Protein backbone atom coordinates (compact mmCIF):
# COMPACT_ATOMS: atom_id res chain seq x y z
CA UNK A 1 0.00 0.00 0.00
CA UNK A 2 1.09 3.57 -0.56
CA UNK A 3 -0.19 7.06 0.21
CA UNK A 4 1.44 9.93 -1.65
CA UNK A 5 1.06 13.70 -1.54
CA UNK A 6 3.16 15.73 -3.99
CA UNK A 7 3.10 19.49 -4.54
CA UNK A 8 3.46 21.18 -7.93
CA UNK A 9 7.10 20.96 -8.98
CA UNK A 10 9.43 23.65 -10.33
CA UNK A 11 11.34 23.41 -13.58
CA UNK A 12 14.95 24.43 -14.08
CA UNK A 13 15.88 27.69 -15.77
CA UNK A 14 17.71 27.84 -19.08
CA UNK A 15 16.98 27.32 -22.76
CA UNK A 16 15.40 24.41 -24.59
CA UNK A 17 15.19 24.89 -28.33
CA UNK A 18 13.57 28.25 -29.03
CA UNK A 19 12.22 28.55 -25.49
CA UNK A 20 13.90 30.30 -22.60
CA UNK A 21 13.16 30.49 -18.89
CA UNK A 22 15.20 33.12 -17.06
CA UNK A 23 14.29 31.71 -13.65
CA UNK A 24 12.93 28.51 -12.17
CA UNK A 25 9.21 28.28 -12.97
CA UNK A 26 6.30 26.60 -11.23
CA UNK A 27 4.76 23.88 -13.40
CA UNK A 28 1.13 24.29 -12.41
CA UNK A 29 -1.24 21.37 -11.80
CA UNK A 30 1.52 18.75 -11.48
CA UNK A 31 0.91 17.94 -7.82
CA UNK A 32 -0.92 14.75 -6.95
CA UNK A 33 -2.60 13.12 -3.97
CA UNK A 34 -3.06 9.40 -4.57
CA UNK A 35 -3.28 6.03 -2.84
CA UNK A 36 -2.61 2.51 -4.07
CA UNK A 37 -3.24 -0.95 -2.66
CA UNK A 38 -1.98 -4.35 -3.80
CA UNK A 39 -2.92 -7.66 -2.20
CA UNK A 40 -2.26 -11.33 -3.04
CA UNK A 41 -3.91 -14.42 -1.59
CA UNK A 42 -2.64 -17.87 -2.64
CA UNK A 43 -4.16 -21.25 -1.78
CA UNK A 44 -2.50 -24.60 -2.50
CA UNK A 45 -5.42 -26.93 -3.20
CA UNK A 46 -3.01 -29.87 -3.31
CA UNK A 47 0.52 -30.52 -4.51
CA UNK A 48 -0.57 -30.01 -8.14
CA UNK A 49 -3.15 -27.20 -8.04
CA UNK A 50 -2.86 -23.60 -6.84
CA UNK A 51 -5.37 -20.76 -6.78
CA UNK A 52 -4.11 -17.16 -6.61
CA UNK A 53 -6.26 -14.09 -6.10
CA UNK A 54 -4.75 -10.67 -6.81
CA UNK A 55 -6.29 -7.25 -6.33
CA UNK A 56 -4.92 -3.81 -7.20
CA UNK A 57 -6.59 -0.46 -6.49
CA UNK A 58 -5.54 3.07 -7.31
CA UNK A 59 -7.21 6.34 -6.29
CA UNK A 60 -6.08 9.81 -7.34
CA UNK A 61 -7.50 13.21 -6.53
CA UNK A 62 -7.15 16.18 -8.86
CA UNK A 63 -3.95 16.53 -10.84
CA UNK A 64 -3.11 17.88 -14.26
CA UNK A 65 -0.98 17.63 -17.36
CA UNK A 66 0.94 20.67 -16.18
CA UNK A 67 1.76 24.04 -17.70
CA UNK A 68 4.05 27.01 -17.23
CA UNK A 69 2.66 30.55 -17.26
CA UNK A 70 3.10 31.46 -20.96
CA UNK A 71 4.21 34.97 -20.00
CA UNK A 72 7.34 33.43 -18.44
CA UNK A 73 8.06 31.73 -21.76
CA UNK A 74 7.76 35.00 -23.65
CA UNK A 75 4.56 33.88 -25.38
CA UNK A 76 2.23 36.47 -23.82
CA UNK A 77 -1.14 35.70 -22.28
CA UNK A 78 -3.21 35.44 -25.47
CA UNK A 79 -3.62 31.65 -25.24
CA UNK A 80 -3.71 29.27 -22.28
CA UNK A 81 -4.65 25.60 -21.95
CA UNK A 82 -5.24 23.96 -18.57
CA UNK A 83 -5.75 20.19 -18.62
CA UNK A 84 -6.76 18.65 -15.30
CA UNK A 85 -7.94 15.25 -14.12
CA UNK A 86 -10.35 15.78 -11.18
CA UNK A 87 -10.12 12.11 -10.19
CA UNK A 88 -9.15 8.62 -11.33
CA UNK A 89 -10.34 5.34 -9.81
CA UNK A 90 -8.84 2.05 -11.00
CA UNK A 91 -9.55 -1.46 -9.72
CA UNK A 92 -8.33 -4.80 -11.06
CA UNK A 93 -9.09 -8.24 -9.64
CA UNK A 94 -7.55 -11.37 -11.15
CA UNK A 95 -8.01 -15.05 -10.32
CA UNK A 96 -5.42 -17.59 -11.48
CA UNK A 97 -5.49 -21.39 -11.47
CA UNK A 98 -2.21 -23.25 -12.04
CA UNK A 99 -2.26 -27.00 -12.51
CA UNK A 100 0.93 -29.06 -12.95
CA UNK A 101 1.98 -32.69 -13.40
CA UNK A 102 -1.30 -33.51 -15.16
CA UNK A 103 0.25 -36.26 -17.29
CA UNK A 104 -2.70 -36.01 -19.69
CA UNK A 105 -2.92 -36.56 -23.41
CA UNK A 106 -3.69 -32.88 -24.02
CA UNK A 107 -1.59 -31.10 -21.39
CA UNK A 108 1.11 -31.61 -18.78
CA UNK A 109 0.32 -28.30 -17.12
CA UNK A 110 -2.40 -25.68 -17.41
CA UNK A 111 -2.75 -21.99 -16.57
CA UNK A 112 -6.09 -20.16 -16.45
CA UNK A 113 -6.29 -16.41 -15.84
CA UNK A 114 -9.55 -14.46 -15.42
CA UNK A 115 -9.71 -10.77 -14.59
CA UNK A 116 -12.07 -7.84 -14.20
CA UNK A 117 -10.99 -4.21 -14.14
CA UNK A 118 -12.67 -0.81 -14.09
CA UNK A 119 -10.97 2.48 -14.99
CA UNK A 120 -13.09 5.52 -14.13
CA UNK A 121 -11.69 9.01 -14.66
CA UNK A 122 -12.67 12.63 -15.26
CA UNK A 123 -10.97 15.09 -17.60
CA UNK A 124 -11.39 18.88 -17.66
CA UNK A 125 -10.11 21.26 -20.34
CA UNK A 126 -10.02 25.02 -19.77
CA UNK A 127 -8.98 26.97 -22.89
CA UNK A 128 -8.66 30.75 -22.97
CA UNK A 129 -8.09 32.65 -26.24
CA UNK A 130 -7.59 36.39 -26.57
CA UNK A 131 -9.15 37.21 -29.95
CA UNK A 132 -8.07 40.86 -29.82
CA UNK A 133 -10.15 44.01 -30.38
CA UNK A 134 -13.16 43.82 -32.71
CA UNK A 135 -12.28 47.28 -34.05
CA UNK A 136 -9.40 49.72 -33.53
CA UNK A 137 -9.42 51.21 -30.06
CA UNK A 138 -11.66 48.53 -28.54
CA UNK A 139 -10.51 46.38 -25.59
CA UNK A 140 -9.48 42.81 -26.30
CA UNK A 141 -12.31 40.31 -26.65
CA UNK A 142 -11.93 36.68 -25.65
CA UNK A 143 -13.24 33.13 -25.91
CA UNK A 144 -13.20 30.67 -23.02
CA UNK A 145 -14.05 27.02 -23.64
CA UNK A 146 -14.68 24.76 -20.64
CA UNK A 147 -15.26 21.03 -21.08
CA UNK A 148 -15.83 18.21 -18.62
CA UNK A 149 -15.59 14.53 -19.53
CA UNK A 150 -16.27 11.42 -17.47
CA UNK A 151 -15.33 8.07 -19.00
CA UNK A 152 -15.60 4.57 -17.62
CA UNK A 153 -13.91 1.58 -19.20
CA UNK A 154 -14.88 -1.82 -17.81
CA UNK A 155 -12.99 -4.90 -18.96
CA UNK A 156 -13.58 -8.64 -18.56
CA UNK A 157 -10.80 -10.96 -19.72
CA UNK A 158 -9.85 -14.65 -19.80
CA UNK A 159 -6.71 -16.49 -20.90
CA UNK A 160 -6.08 -20.24 -20.86
CA UNK A 161 -2.69 -21.70 -21.70
CA UNK A 162 -1.74 -25.38 -21.89
CA UNK A 163 1.76 -26.88 -22.00
CA UNK A 164 2.48 -30.31 -23.46
CA UNK A 165 5.87 -32.02 -23.74
CA UNK A 166 6.27 -33.87 -27.04
CA UNK A 167 8.90 -36.36 -28.22
CA UNK A 168 12.34 -35.07 -29.25
CA UNK A 169 12.25 -32.46 -26.43
CA UNK A 170 9.56 -30.40 -28.14
CA UNK A 171 7.30 -28.15 -26.06
CA UNK A 172 3.83 -27.41 -27.42
CA UNK A 173 1.99 -24.37 -26.03
CA UNK A 174 -1.59 -23.58 -27.05
CA UNK A 175 -4.58 -21.76 -25.70
CA UNK A 176 -7.41 -19.27 -25.98
CA UNK A 177 -7.77 -15.71 -24.77
CA UNK A 178 -10.27 -12.92 -25.06
CA UNK A 179 -11.53 -9.73 -23.49
CA UNK A 180 -14.48 -7.36 -23.68
CA UNK A 181 -14.26 -3.61 -23.12
CA UNK A 182 -17.38 -1.61 -22.33
CA UNK A 183 -16.86 2.13 -22.69
CA UNK A 184 -19.30 4.80 -21.51
CA UNK A 185 -18.79 8.55 -21.83
CA UNK A 186 -20.47 11.75 -20.70
CA UNK A 187 -19.40 15.20 -21.83
CA UNK A 188 -20.46 18.74 -21.06
CA UNK A 189 -18.94 21.88 -22.55
CA UNK A 190 -19.60 25.59 -22.24
CA UNK A 191 -18.14 28.21 -24.57
CA UNK A 192 -18.28 31.86 -23.53
CA UNK A 193 -17.45 34.55 -26.07
CA UNK A 194 -16.93 37.98 -24.51
CA UNK A 195 -17.09 40.94 -26.91
CA UNK A 196 -15.76 44.12 -25.28
CA UNK A 197 -16.42 47.76 -26.19
CA UNK A 198 -14.92 51.06 -24.96
CA UNK A 199 -18.45 52.38 -24.39
CA UNK A 200 -21.72 51.04 -22.89
CA UNK A 201 -22.70 48.26 -22.67
CA UNK A 202 -18.87 47.68 -22.44
CA UNK A 203 -19.23 43.95 -23.01
CA UNK A 204 -21.62 41.37 -24.47
CA UNK A 205 -21.59 37.68 -23.60
CA UNK A 206 -22.53 34.82 -25.88
CA UNK A 207 -22.77 31.52 -23.98
CA UNK A 208 -23.34 28.17 -25.69
CA UNK A 209 -23.52 24.72 -24.08
CA UNK A 210 -23.28 21.19 -25.43
CA UNK A 211 -23.83 17.85 -23.71
CA UNK A 212 -23.18 15.58 -26.71
CA UNK A 213 -20.51 12.98 -25.78
CA UNK A 214 -17.30 13.15 -27.81
CA UNK A 215 -17.53 9.40 -28.42
CA UNK A 216 -20.55 7.08 -28.41
CA UNK A 217 -20.85 4.38 -25.79
CA UNK A 218 -19.26 1.29 -27.28
CA UNK A 219 -18.36 -2.35 -26.74
CA UNK A 220 -15.08 -3.75 -28.00
CA UNK A 221 -14.61 -7.52 -28.09
CA UNK A 222 -11.46 -9.42 -28.98
CA UNK A 223 -10.77 -13.15 -28.85
CA UNK A 224 -8.14 -15.42 -30.29
CA UNK A 225 -6.55 -18.86 -30.36
CA UNK A 226 -2.82 -19.50 -30.46
CA UNK A 227 -0.43 -22.42 -30.99
CA UNK A 228 3.34 -22.52 -30.52
CA UNK A 229 5.92 -25.30 -30.79
CA UNK A 230 9.52 -25.18 -29.56
CA UNK A 231 11.54 -27.55 -31.77
CA UNK A 232 15.19 -28.45 -30.96
CA UNK A 233 17.17 -29.05 -34.15
CA UNK A 234 20.32 -30.67 -32.85
CA UNK A 235 22.25 -29.70 -29.74
CA UNK A 236 22.81 -26.03 -30.64
CA UNK A 237 19.86 -24.99 -32.80
CA UNK A 238 16.25 -24.35 -31.76
CA UNK A 239 13.26 -23.09 -33.70
CA UNK A 240 10.05 -21.73 -32.22
CA UNK A 241 7.10 -21.64 -34.61
CA UNK A 242 3.72 -20.14 -33.78
CA UNK A 243 0.43 -19.01 -35.26
CA UNK A 244 -2.51 -17.04 -33.94
CA UNK A 245 -6.07 -16.30 -35.05
CA UNK A 246 -7.59 -13.05 -33.77
CA UNK A 247 -11.06 -11.54 -34.22
CA UNK A 248 -11.97 -8.01 -33.11
CA UNK A 249 -15.38 -6.35 -33.07
CA UNK A 250 -16.39 -2.82 -32.07
CA UNK A 251 -20.06 -1.99 -31.66
CA UNK A 252 -21.31 1.54 -31.08
CA UNK A 253 -24.24 1.55 -28.64
CA UNK A 254 -27.23 3.86 -28.56
CA UNK A 255 -25.99 7.19 -27.16
CA UNK A 256 -27.87 10.48 -26.68
CA UNK A 257 -27.40 12.86 -29.64
CA UNK A 258 -25.49 10.26 -31.66
CA UNK A 259 -26.47 8.48 -34.87
CA UNK A 260 -24.42 5.29 -34.57
CA UNK A 261 -25.47 3.90 -37.96
CA UNK A 262 -22.47 2.57 -39.86
CA UNK A 263 -20.01 2.91 -36.97
CA UNK A 264 -19.68 -0.81 -36.15
CA UNK A 265 -16.42 -2.52 -37.07
CA UNK A 266 -15.31 -6.14 -37.39
CA UNK A 267 -12.07 -7.70 -38.57
CA UNK A 268 -10.06 -10.88 -38.16
CA UNK A 269 -6.69 -12.18 -39.22
CA UNK A 270 -4.22 -15.03 -38.91
CA UNK A 271 -0.65 -14.11 -37.99
CA UNK A 272 2.46 -16.19 -37.47
CA UNK A 273 6.04 -16.07 -36.28
CA UNK A 274 9.29 -18.03 -36.59
CA UNK A 275 12.10 -17.53 -34.05
CA UNK A 276 15.52 -19.11 -34.53
CA UNK A 277 18.29 -19.50 -31.93
CA UNK A 278 21.78 -20.87 -32.57
CA UNK A 279 24.17 -21.44 -29.65
CA UNK A 280 27.48 -20.50 -31.26
CA UNK A 281 29.45 -20.96 -28.01
CA UNK A 282 28.64 -21.65 -24.39
CA UNK A 283 28.01 -17.93 -23.84
CA UNK A 284 27.02 -16.63 -27.29
CA UNK A 285 23.64 -17.05 -28.98
CA UNK A 286 22.73 -15.85 -32.47
CA UNK A 287 19.05 -15.00 -32.91
CA UNK A 288 16.72 -14.23 -35.79
CA UNK A 289 12.98 -13.91 -36.14
CA UNK A 290 10.24 -13.19 -38.65
CA UNK A 291 6.62 -12.55 -37.87
CA UNK A 292 3.39 -10.90 -38.91
CA UNK A 293 0.91 -9.00 -36.76
CA UNK A 294 -2.26 -6.98 -37.01
CA UNK A 295 -3.90 -4.31 -34.87
CA UNK A 296 -7.47 -3.10 -35.08
CA UNK A 297 -8.20 0.57 -34.35
CA UNK A 298 -9.23 1.16 -30.76
CA UNK A 299 -12.38 2.95 -29.63
CA UNK A 300 -10.73 6.38 -29.37
CA UNK A 301 -9.01 6.12 -32.76
CA UNK A 302 -12.19 5.04 -34.54
CA UNK A 303 -15.08 6.70 -32.70
CA UNK A 304 -13.79 9.85 -30.97
CA UNK A 305 -15.12 13.13 -32.39
CA UNK A 306 -14.45 16.43 -30.62
CA UNK A 307 -11.78 18.40 -28.74
CA UNK A 308 -8.76 16.20 -28.05
CA UNK A 309 -7.66 15.45 -24.46
CA UNK A 310 -4.51 17.52 -25.11
CA UNK A 311 -6.78 20.54 -25.46
CA UNK A 312 -5.25 22.21 -28.53
CA UNK A 313 -6.81 20.04 -31.25
CA UNK A 314 -10.12 18.79 -32.59
CA UNK A 315 -10.43 15.22 -33.91
CA UNK A 316 -12.80 14.34 -36.76
CA UNK A 317 -14.27 10.83 -36.63
CA UNK A 318 -13.17 8.50 -39.43
CA UNK A 319 -15.69 5.68 -39.89
CA UNK A 320 -13.54 4.23 -42.71
CA UNK A 321 -10.52 3.55 -40.48
CA UNK A 322 -9.32 -0.05 -40.89
CA UNK A 323 -6.84 -2.38 -39.21
CA UNK A 324 -3.11 -2.09 -39.73
CA UNK A 325 -0.95 -5.14 -40.47
CA UNK A 326 2.79 -5.55 -40.12
CA UNK A 327 5.72 -7.74 -41.08
CA UNK A 328 8.56 -7.80 -38.56
CA UNK A 329 12.22 -8.90 -38.67
CA UNK A 330 14.87 -9.20 -35.92
CA UNK A 331 18.50 -10.34 -36.17
CA UNK A 332 21.17 -10.15 -33.53
CA UNK A 333 23.41 -11.74 -30.95
CA UNK A 334 23.31 -12.17 -27.18
CA UNK A 335 26.43 -12.82 -25.12
CA UNK A 336 26.03 -13.86 -21.47
CA UNK A 337 28.41 -14.98 -18.77
CA UNK A 338 28.34 -14.66 -15.00
CA UNK A 339 30.21 -11.35 -14.91
CA UNK A 340 29.40 -9.74 -18.29
CA UNK A 341 26.81 -9.33 -21.00
CA UNK A 342 26.49 -7.89 -24.49
CA UNK A 343 23.51 -7.70 -26.84
CA UNK A 344 23.00 -6.17 -30.28
CA UNK A 345 19.77 -6.53 -32.25
CA UNK A 346 18.69 -5.01 -35.57
CA UNK A 347 14.95 -4.81 -36.14
CA UNK A 348 12.55 -3.67 -38.84
CA UNK A 349 8.78 -3.40 -38.91
CA UNK A 350 6.80 -2.67 -42.08
CA UNK A 351 3.23 -1.52 -41.41
CA UNK A 352 0.60 -1.66 -44.13
CA UNK A 353 -2.41 0.66 -43.73
CA UNK A 354 -0.64 2.11 -40.69
CA UNK A 355 -2.82 4.25 -38.43
CA UNK A 356 -1.48 7.80 -37.99
CA UNK A 357 -2.83 11.12 -36.78
CA UNK A 358 -3.16 13.34 -39.85
CA UNK A 359 -3.48 17.13 -39.73
CA UNK A 360 -6.20 18.65 -41.91
CA UNK A 361 -5.25 21.51 -44.22
CA UNK A 362 -7.22 24.75 -44.35
CA UNK A 363 -8.85 23.56 -47.57
CA UNK A 364 -9.93 20.28 -45.94
CA UNK A 365 -11.34 22.12 -42.93
CA UNK A 366 -13.26 24.50 -45.23
CA UNK A 367 -14.84 21.47 -46.94
CA UNK A 368 -16.28 20.12 -43.66
CA UNK A 369 -20.02 20.54 -42.95
CA UNK A 370 -20.93 23.96 -41.56
CA UNK A 371 -22.05 22.57 -38.19
CA UNK A 372 -18.71 20.75 -37.77
CA UNK A 373 -16.79 23.93 -38.59
CA UNK A 374 -18.88 25.78 -36.00
CA UNK A 375 -18.06 23.15 -33.36
CA UNK A 376 -14.36 23.43 -34.17
CA UNK A 377 -14.43 27.22 -33.87
CA UNK A 378 -16.38 27.08 -30.61
CA UNK A 379 -13.88 24.61 -29.10
CA UNK A 380 -10.98 27.03 -29.53
CA UNK A 381 -8.93 24.32 -31.25
CA UNK A 382 -5.71 25.43 -32.92
CA UNK A 383 -5.57 22.44 -35.25
CA UNK A 384 -7.82 19.72 -36.66
CA UNK A 385 -6.73 16.08 -36.88
CA UNK A 386 -8.12 12.76 -38.08
CA UNK A 387 -6.91 9.19 -37.63
CA UNK A 388 -6.15 7.80 -41.09
CA UNK A 389 -4.60 4.78 -42.75
CA UNK A 390 -1.45 5.41 -44.77
CA UNK A 391 -0.09 3.07 -47.39
CA UNK A 392 3.04 1.79 -45.69
CA UNK A 393 5.25 2.78 -42.76
CA UNK A 394 8.69 1.44 -41.94
CA UNK A 395 10.29 1.49 -38.50
CA UNK A 396 13.92 0.37 -38.40
CA UNK A 397 16.52 0.46 -35.69
CA UNK A 398 19.28 -1.04 -33.58
CA UNK A 399 19.35 -1.80 -29.86
CA UNK A 400 22.60 -2.61 -28.08
CA UNK A 401 23.62 -3.07 -24.44
CA UNK A 402 26.85 -3.97 -22.65
CA UNK A 403 27.78 -4.52 -19.03
CA UNK A 404 30.37 -5.90 -16.61
CA UNK A 405 30.13 -7.06 -12.97
CA UNK A 406 33.39 -6.79 -11.04
CA UNK A 407 34.04 -9.35 -8.27
CA UNK A 408 34.15 -6.63 -5.60
CA UNK A 409 30.52 -5.48 -6.13
CA UNK A 410 30.86 -2.84 -8.86
CA UNK A 411 28.67 -3.11 -11.97
CA UNK A 412 28.87 -0.88 -15.07
CA UNK A 413 26.55 -0.93 -18.05
CA UNK A 414 25.29 1.03 -21.03
CA UNK A 415 22.64 0.76 -23.73
CA UNK A 416 22.04 2.54 -27.03
CA UNK A 417 18.96 2.73 -29.23
CA UNK A 418 18.69 4.11 -32.75
CA UNK A 419 15.26 4.32 -34.38
CA UNK A 420 14.22 5.70 -37.76
CA UNK A 421 10.83 5.82 -39.43
CA UNK A 422 9.59 6.72 -42.89
CA UNK A 423 6.80 6.23 -45.39
CA UNK A 424 7.44 3.66 -48.11
CA UNK A 425 5.52 4.40 -51.29
CA UNK A 426 2.07 5.98 -51.33
CA UNK A 427 1.12 9.61 -51.77
CA UNK A 428 0.60 10.86 -48.20
CA UNK A 429 2.90 13.71 -47.18
CA UNK A 430 2.19 13.28 -43.47
CA UNK A 431 5.20 12.30 -41.33
CA UNK A 432 5.24 9.20 -39.18
CA UNK A 433 5.85 10.92 -35.83
CA UNK A 434 8.29 13.13 -33.97
CA UNK A 435 10.74 11.22 -31.82
CA UNK A 436 14.38 11.15 -30.79
CA UNK A 437 16.37 8.97 -33.19
CA UNK A 438 19.24 8.24 -30.77
CA UNK A 439 19.13 7.49 -27.05
CA UNK A 440 22.13 6.53 -24.92
CA UNK A 441 22.12 5.53 -21.25
CA UNK A 442 24.71 4.29 -18.78
CA UNK A 443 25.02 3.36 -15.12
CA UNK A 444 27.61 2.59 -12.45
CA UNK A 445 26.43 0.71 -9.33
CA UNK A 446 28.08 -0.63 -6.20
CA UNK A 447 26.47 -3.31 -4.03
CA UNK A 448 28.03 -3.99 -0.64
CA UNK A 449 29.05 -7.59 -0.10
CA UNK A 450 26.88 -7.73 3.00
CA UNK A 451 23.81 -6.83 0.94
CA UNK A 452 23.01 -4.01 3.40
CA UNK A 453 23.56 -1.01 1.12
CA UNK A 454 24.06 0.11 -2.47
CA UNK A 455 24.89 3.29 -4.42
CA UNK A 456 24.28 4.11 -8.08
CA UNK A 457 24.96 6.75 -10.73
CA UNK A 458 22.89 6.94 -13.94
CA UNK A 459 23.10 9.12 -17.04
CA UNK A 460 20.96 9.25 -20.17
CA UNK A 461 21.28 11.32 -23.32
CA UNK A 462 18.78 12.02 -26.10
CA UNK A 463 20.40 13.30 -29.29
CA UNK A 464 18.94 16.24 -31.19
CA UNK A 465 16.78 15.61 -34.24
CA UNK A 466 14.75 17.57 -36.75
CA UNK A 467 11.05 17.99 -35.95
CA UNK A 468 9.21 16.27 -38.81
CA UNK A 469 5.98 18.16 -39.42
CA UNK A 470 2.83 17.55 -41.42
CA UNK A 471 2.30 20.36 -43.97
CA UNK A 472 -0.74 21.49 -41.92
CA UNK A 473 0.87 20.92 -38.50
CA UNK A 474 1.88 24.03 -36.52
CA UNK A 475 5.49 24.49 -35.50
CA UNK A 476 6.11 23.15 -31.96
CA UNK A 477 6.80 25.69 -29.24
CA UNK A 478 10.42 24.51 -29.05
CA UNK A 479 11.05 25.19 -32.74
CA UNK A 480 12.00 23.10 -35.75
CA UNK A 481 14.47 20.87 -33.87
CA UNK A 482 14.03 18.43 -31.00
CA UNK A 483 16.86 19.62 -28.70
CA UNK A 484 19.38 17.24 -27.19
CA UNK A 485 19.46 16.82 -23.43
CA UNK A 486 21.48 14.87 -20.85
CA UNK A 487 20.14 13.90 -17.43
CA UNK A 488 22.28 12.74 -14.47
CA UNK A 489 20.94 10.91 -11.39
CA UNK A 490 22.30 9.53 -8.11
CA UNK A 491 20.73 6.95 -5.84
CA UNK A 492 21.55 5.03 -2.68
CA UNK A 493 19.77 2.62 -0.38
CA UNK A 494 20.35 0.94 2.96
CA UNK A 495 18.62 -1.86 4.86
CA UNK A 496 18.11 -0.35 8.31
CA UNK A 497 17.16 -3.54 10.11
CA UNK A 498 15.52 -6.92 9.60
CA UNK A 499 13.34 -8.91 11.94
CA UNK A 500 12.24 -12.32 10.74
CA UNK A 501 10.60 -11.84 7.33
CA UNK A 502 10.17 -8.11 7.95
CA UNK A 503 12.66 -5.66 6.41
CA UNK A 504 12.95 -1.87 6.80
CA UNK A 505 14.93 0.07 4.18
CA UNK A 506 15.63 3.67 3.21
CA UNK A 507 16.21 4.85 -0.37
CA UNK A 508 17.51 8.29 -1.42
CA UNK A 509 17.34 9.63 -4.99
CA UNK A 510 18.68 12.82 -6.58
CA UNK A 511 17.32 13.46 -10.09
CA UNK A 512 18.43 15.94 -12.76
CA UNK A 513 21.64 16.74 -10.90
CA UNK A 514 22.75 19.43 -13.37
CA UNK A 515 19.38 21.20 -13.09
CA UNK A 516 18.77 21.08 -16.85
CA UNK A 517 15.66 22.50 -18.55
CA UNK A 518 14.16 19.78 -20.76
CA UNK A 519 10.93 18.10 -21.79
CA UNK A 520 10.31 14.42 -22.54
CA UNK A 521 7.41 15.18 -24.91
CA UNK A 522 8.76 17.96 -27.07
CA UNK A 523 6.49 17.52 -30.09
CA UNK A 524 3.31 18.61 -28.34
CA UNK A 525 1.66 21.90 -29.24
CA UNK A 526 2.67 23.37 -25.90
CA UNK A 527 5.65 22.99 -23.61
CA UNK A 528 5.62 21.22 -20.26
CA UNK A 529 9.11 21.03 -18.75
CA UNK A 530 10.19 18.23 -16.45
CA UNK A 531 11.23 18.87 -12.86
CA UNK A 532 14.51 20.62 -12.12
CA UNK A 533 16.98 19.20 -9.62
CA UNK A 534 14.93 17.27 -7.07
CA UNK A 535 15.40 14.84 -4.19
CA UNK A 536 13.32 11.88 -3.02
CA UNK A 537 13.47 9.81 0.16
CA UNK A 538 11.53 6.54 0.46
CA UNK A 539 11.01 4.36 3.50
CA UNK A 540 9.88 0.83 2.71
CA UNK A 541 8.64 -1.98 4.92
CA UNK A 542 8.47 -5.49 3.49
CA UNK A 543 6.71 -8.40 5.12
C-alpha angles and dihedrals in degrees: 000000000000138000117195134183117182128176125218108285130228125235126223122258123245139075131307114181109309093344126093133189114191093194139018109286133208112243099215124221095016096114119103139193111197144151132204134190131191125182135174129193119185127187125189104213089187137324091293106037131059132179119202126188119194129183130184127183131182129185125183131180123208118324134147148215089255134235141195121229101267091220088067089055092052092248097116125227099280094108132029133168122193116187115187136171108213092195146342126201120187128177129174127179121183132183120199131190118194120188123182139178091030094150089199131148092246103036144009092196136009136202124194122184124185124176144173125196137174125198113190120176143155127220127195126190121193113186123181122189126183104212093185129230119331089219135006112290095019122121118256116279122211148198123217120189119192121185133178124194131184118188131179123193116189119187133191117188141175133185128180122186127183128194123204127179112220131191119284091037093290120155118207118199121184139155153129132261137175145157140193124213120199113194125191126179138187124187136183126180135179124193119195119192113193116197111193130202133188089230137043130334080031093194142021125201127212112190123186128178134196131187098179109127115242090229130025120246106268146180121219119193127185130175135164148169125223139190129189133176127193107208122189111212102193127319097304106030129073132175126197115198124185144167134191137192116206131183123188129187130182119191123187111217129213107285130177112265093006130113101206095183111134096008098107117108134195132175140155137186145174117231132180144189140200120199122188128195126185120186101216093176137353090276104026126077126183114209137191134169143180126191147153128223141175135204127195119214112265126234095267094047093049107031109025115112121171143040110351121241089248087065101224099080143055120218122212115211115246111202090180095062111129137189123285122227129199144195115210135196132187129180128170152106135262123202119191135174132151095270104027146033140188131181133177123176131175115203138181132185123189113197121198116202087005115194113238137163106251124198116226118231122230089258092053092048091049089054093057119104114278094245091053091050089051091052091050092050092047091051093059091231117169094202140019122224139181132191107242140172116244124199101250138344127193125203115187132171154134130245121193135171135178134182146165132203114206118211092242095062103271119128126185127185145160139187134195131196128190119185130177131178135189145156116261112208123326129096104262114120094196115117123237098239143300114264142139110270096203129040125175127184135175140177142192118199136178122199117191114236090237091059090232100114145012139187130201143186122199133184131181131183131195113198121225119261139177116267105242108213136191110239088249096040117107119239111266117250090250093057136242095321132063100229122230119245138181124205125196125197138182128199139175137175139188134191103230098192143331130216117183107306091343119100130184118199139171124213126191124194132185114192130192092012094184091052093235124180108232144136128218093207103046099157096068120110091251135035125251111175123209122242120289121230106331140169131216131191121192129188114198132189119194125192 
